[in-house]
GROMACS .gro file of C-alpha atoms in nm:
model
   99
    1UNK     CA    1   8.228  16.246   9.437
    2UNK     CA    2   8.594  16.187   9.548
    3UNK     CA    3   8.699  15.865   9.510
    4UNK     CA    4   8.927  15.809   9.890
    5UNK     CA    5   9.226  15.540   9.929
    6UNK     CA    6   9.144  15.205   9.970
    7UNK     CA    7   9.169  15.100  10.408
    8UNK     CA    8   9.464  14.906  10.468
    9UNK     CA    9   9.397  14.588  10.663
   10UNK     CA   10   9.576  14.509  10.953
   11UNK     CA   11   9.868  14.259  10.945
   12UNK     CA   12   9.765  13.949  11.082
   13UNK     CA   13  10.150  13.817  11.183
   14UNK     CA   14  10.301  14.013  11.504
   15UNK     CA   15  10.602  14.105  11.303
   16UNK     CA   16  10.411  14.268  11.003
   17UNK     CA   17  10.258  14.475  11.310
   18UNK     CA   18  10.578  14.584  11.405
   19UNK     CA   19  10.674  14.683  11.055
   20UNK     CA   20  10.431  14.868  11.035
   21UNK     CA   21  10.431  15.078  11.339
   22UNK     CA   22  10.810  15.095  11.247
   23UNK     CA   23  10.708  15.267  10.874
   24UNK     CA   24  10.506  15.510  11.027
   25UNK     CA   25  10.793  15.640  11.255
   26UNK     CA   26  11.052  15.592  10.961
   27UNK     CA   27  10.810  15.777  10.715
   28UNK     CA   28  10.759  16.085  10.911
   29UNK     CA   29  11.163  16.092  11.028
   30UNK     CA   30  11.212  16.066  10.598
   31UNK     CA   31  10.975  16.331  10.500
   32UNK     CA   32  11.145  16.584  10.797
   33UNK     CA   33  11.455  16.512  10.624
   34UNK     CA   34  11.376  16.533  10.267
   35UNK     CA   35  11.149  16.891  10.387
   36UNK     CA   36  11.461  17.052  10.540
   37UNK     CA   37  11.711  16.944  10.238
   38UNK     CA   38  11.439  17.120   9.944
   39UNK     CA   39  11.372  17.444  10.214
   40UNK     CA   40  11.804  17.457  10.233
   41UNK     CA   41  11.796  17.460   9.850
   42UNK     CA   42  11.518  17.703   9.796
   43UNK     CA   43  11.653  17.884  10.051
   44UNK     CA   44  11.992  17.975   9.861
   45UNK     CA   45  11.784  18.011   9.517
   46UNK     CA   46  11.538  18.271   9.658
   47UNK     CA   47  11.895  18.466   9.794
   48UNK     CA   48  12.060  18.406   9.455
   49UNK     CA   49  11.777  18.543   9.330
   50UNK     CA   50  11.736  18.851   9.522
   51UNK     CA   51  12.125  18.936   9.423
   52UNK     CA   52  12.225  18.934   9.786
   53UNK     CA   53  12.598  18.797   9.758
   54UNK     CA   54  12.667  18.820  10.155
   55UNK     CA   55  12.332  18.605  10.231
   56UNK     CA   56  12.399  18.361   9.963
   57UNK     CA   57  12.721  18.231  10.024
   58UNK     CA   58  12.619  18.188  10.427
   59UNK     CA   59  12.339  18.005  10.326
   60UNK     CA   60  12.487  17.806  10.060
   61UNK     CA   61  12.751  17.726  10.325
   62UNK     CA   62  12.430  17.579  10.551
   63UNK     CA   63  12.269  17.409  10.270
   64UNK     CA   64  12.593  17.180  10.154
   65UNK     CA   65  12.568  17.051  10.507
   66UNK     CA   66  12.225  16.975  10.523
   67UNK     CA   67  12.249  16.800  10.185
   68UNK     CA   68  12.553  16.574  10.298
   69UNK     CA   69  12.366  16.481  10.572
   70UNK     CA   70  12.010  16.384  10.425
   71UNK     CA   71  12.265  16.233  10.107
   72UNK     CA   72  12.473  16.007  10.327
   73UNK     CA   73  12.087  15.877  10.503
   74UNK     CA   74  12.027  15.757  10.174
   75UNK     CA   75  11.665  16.024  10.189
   76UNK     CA   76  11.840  16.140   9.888
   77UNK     CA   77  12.085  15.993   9.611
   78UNK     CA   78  12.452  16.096   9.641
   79UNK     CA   79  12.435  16.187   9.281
   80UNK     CA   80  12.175  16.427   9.355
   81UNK     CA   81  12.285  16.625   9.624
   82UNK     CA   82  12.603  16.654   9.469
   83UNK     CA   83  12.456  16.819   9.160
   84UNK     CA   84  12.201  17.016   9.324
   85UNK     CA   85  12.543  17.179   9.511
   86UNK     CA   86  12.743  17.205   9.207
   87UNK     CA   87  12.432  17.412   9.030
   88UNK     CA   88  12.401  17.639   9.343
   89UNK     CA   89  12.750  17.639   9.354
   90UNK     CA   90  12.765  17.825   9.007
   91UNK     CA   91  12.530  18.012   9.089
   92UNK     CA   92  12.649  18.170   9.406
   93UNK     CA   93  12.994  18.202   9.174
   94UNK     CA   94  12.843  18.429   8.926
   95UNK     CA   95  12.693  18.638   9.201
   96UNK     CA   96  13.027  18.659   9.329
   97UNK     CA   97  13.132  18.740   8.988
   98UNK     CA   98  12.868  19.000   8.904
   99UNK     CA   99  12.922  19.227   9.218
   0.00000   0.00000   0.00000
């Protein structure tokens, strides 16, 4: 037997309302966000990955801005996004490299 969430009440005050109505929008605005920064990422792994040199550096070119922008939101800690592009960046190098 699956044991489901606990129902949220309702907030009583009219502001806690509003929050609420506000957190739903802002929650499904976040998790677009934080979807289309890991799909840029994966993205230039799977190309890295595949050894394609040409596709990899246009899509790692994509990704850096995707990450800036979902970083400077704050979906995303500026730390992170600028080590997930220095990793991808190395990689994409020794593809470079390689060929």
């Amino acid at each position: 037997m699956m044991a489901s969430k606990p129902k949220k009440k309702n907030p009583r005050l009219a502001s806690g309302r509003k929050r609420a109505r506000q957190d739903v929008k802002l929650n499904a605005a976040n998790s677009s966000l934080r979807s289309k920064y890991r799909t840029a990422v994966k993205n230039v792994e799977k190309a890295v990955l595949a050894g394609d040199k040409a596709k990899a550096t246009e899509l790692f070119a994509k990704m850096q801005a995707v990450v800036d922008a979902v970083a400077d939101k704050g979906i995303f800690h500026k730390n992170k996004a600028a080590r997930d592009k220095s990793r991808l960046s190395a990689k994409v190098k020794t593809l470079a490299a390689a060929a």
